[in-house]
XYZ file of C-alpha atoms in Angstrom:
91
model
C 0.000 0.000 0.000
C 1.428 3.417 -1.333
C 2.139 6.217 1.172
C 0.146 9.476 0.334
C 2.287 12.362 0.161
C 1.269 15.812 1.508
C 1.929 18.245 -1.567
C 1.611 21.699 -0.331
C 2.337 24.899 -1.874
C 3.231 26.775 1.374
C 6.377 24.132 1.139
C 7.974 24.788 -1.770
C 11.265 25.865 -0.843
C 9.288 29.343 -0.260
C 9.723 30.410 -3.800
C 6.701 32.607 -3.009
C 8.293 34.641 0.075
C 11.303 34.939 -2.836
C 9.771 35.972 -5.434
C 7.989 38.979 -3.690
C 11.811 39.281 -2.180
C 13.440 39.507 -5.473
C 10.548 41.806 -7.059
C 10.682 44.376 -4.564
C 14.116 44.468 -4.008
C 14.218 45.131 -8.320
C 11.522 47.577 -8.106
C 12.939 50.003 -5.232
C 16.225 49.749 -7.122
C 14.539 51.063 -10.038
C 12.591 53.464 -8.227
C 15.644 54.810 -6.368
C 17.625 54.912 -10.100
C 14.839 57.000 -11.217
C 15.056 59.161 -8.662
C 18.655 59.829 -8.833
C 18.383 60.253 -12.085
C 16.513 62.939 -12.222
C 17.455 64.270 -8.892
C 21.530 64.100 -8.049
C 23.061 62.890 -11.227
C 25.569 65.618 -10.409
C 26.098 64.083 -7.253
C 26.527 60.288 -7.692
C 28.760 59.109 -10.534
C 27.128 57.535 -14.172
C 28.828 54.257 -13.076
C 27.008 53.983 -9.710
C 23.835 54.315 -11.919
C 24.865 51.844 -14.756
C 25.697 49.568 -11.482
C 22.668 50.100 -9.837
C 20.363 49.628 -12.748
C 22.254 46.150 -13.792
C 21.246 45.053 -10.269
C 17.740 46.192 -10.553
C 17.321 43.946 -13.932
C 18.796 40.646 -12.572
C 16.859 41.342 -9.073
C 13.523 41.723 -11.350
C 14.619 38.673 -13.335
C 15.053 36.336 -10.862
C 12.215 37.162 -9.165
C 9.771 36.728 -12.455
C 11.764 32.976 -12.821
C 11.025 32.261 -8.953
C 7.450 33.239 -9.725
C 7.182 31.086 -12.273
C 8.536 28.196 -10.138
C 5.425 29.224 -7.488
C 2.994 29.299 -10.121
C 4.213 25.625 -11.347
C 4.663 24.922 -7.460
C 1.048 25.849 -7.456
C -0.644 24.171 -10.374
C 1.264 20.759 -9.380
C -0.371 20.972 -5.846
C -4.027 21.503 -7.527
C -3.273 18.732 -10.022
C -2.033 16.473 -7.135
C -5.096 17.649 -4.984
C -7.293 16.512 -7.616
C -6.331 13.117 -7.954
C -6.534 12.265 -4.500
C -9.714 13.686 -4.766
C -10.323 11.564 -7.244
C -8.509 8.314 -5.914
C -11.121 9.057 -2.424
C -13.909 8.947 -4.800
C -12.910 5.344 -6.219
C -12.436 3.542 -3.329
């Protein structure tokens, strides 16, 4: 007799607690390029923005990949959710 395993999205190596993370992190960087930008480019070197905006796009991009993981993470515990629906209504 098979053990049933407990699929849960909460447990998926918190990819959603990442994501958010990652996203926000990206966003504020933009946000705070933007407003140096406008604000005290005479102040902060053009490298410290070219820096700071290369970290804003690989902050943003790994936090759209890790939200795609949670969405997957997501739509595997549904499918899995179903079938032992499904295997209850059987027996």
């Amino acid at each position: 007799m098979p053990r049933k395993k407990n699929i849960s999205v909460y447990s998926d190596l918190k990819t959603g607690f990442f994501s958010k993370l990652f996203l926000s992190i990206g966003f504020s960087l933009v946000i705070l390029f933007i407003v140096i930008k406008t604000f005290f480019l005479d102040l902060i070197g053009e490298d410290v923005l070219n820096i700071m905006i290369a970290f804003s796009i690989i902050f943003l991009g790994l936090g759209f990949i890790i939200y795609f993981f949670y969405f997957q993470f997501k739509r595997l515990a549904d499918i899995a959710r179903e079938i032992e629906e499904g295997d209850e209504q059987i027996k």
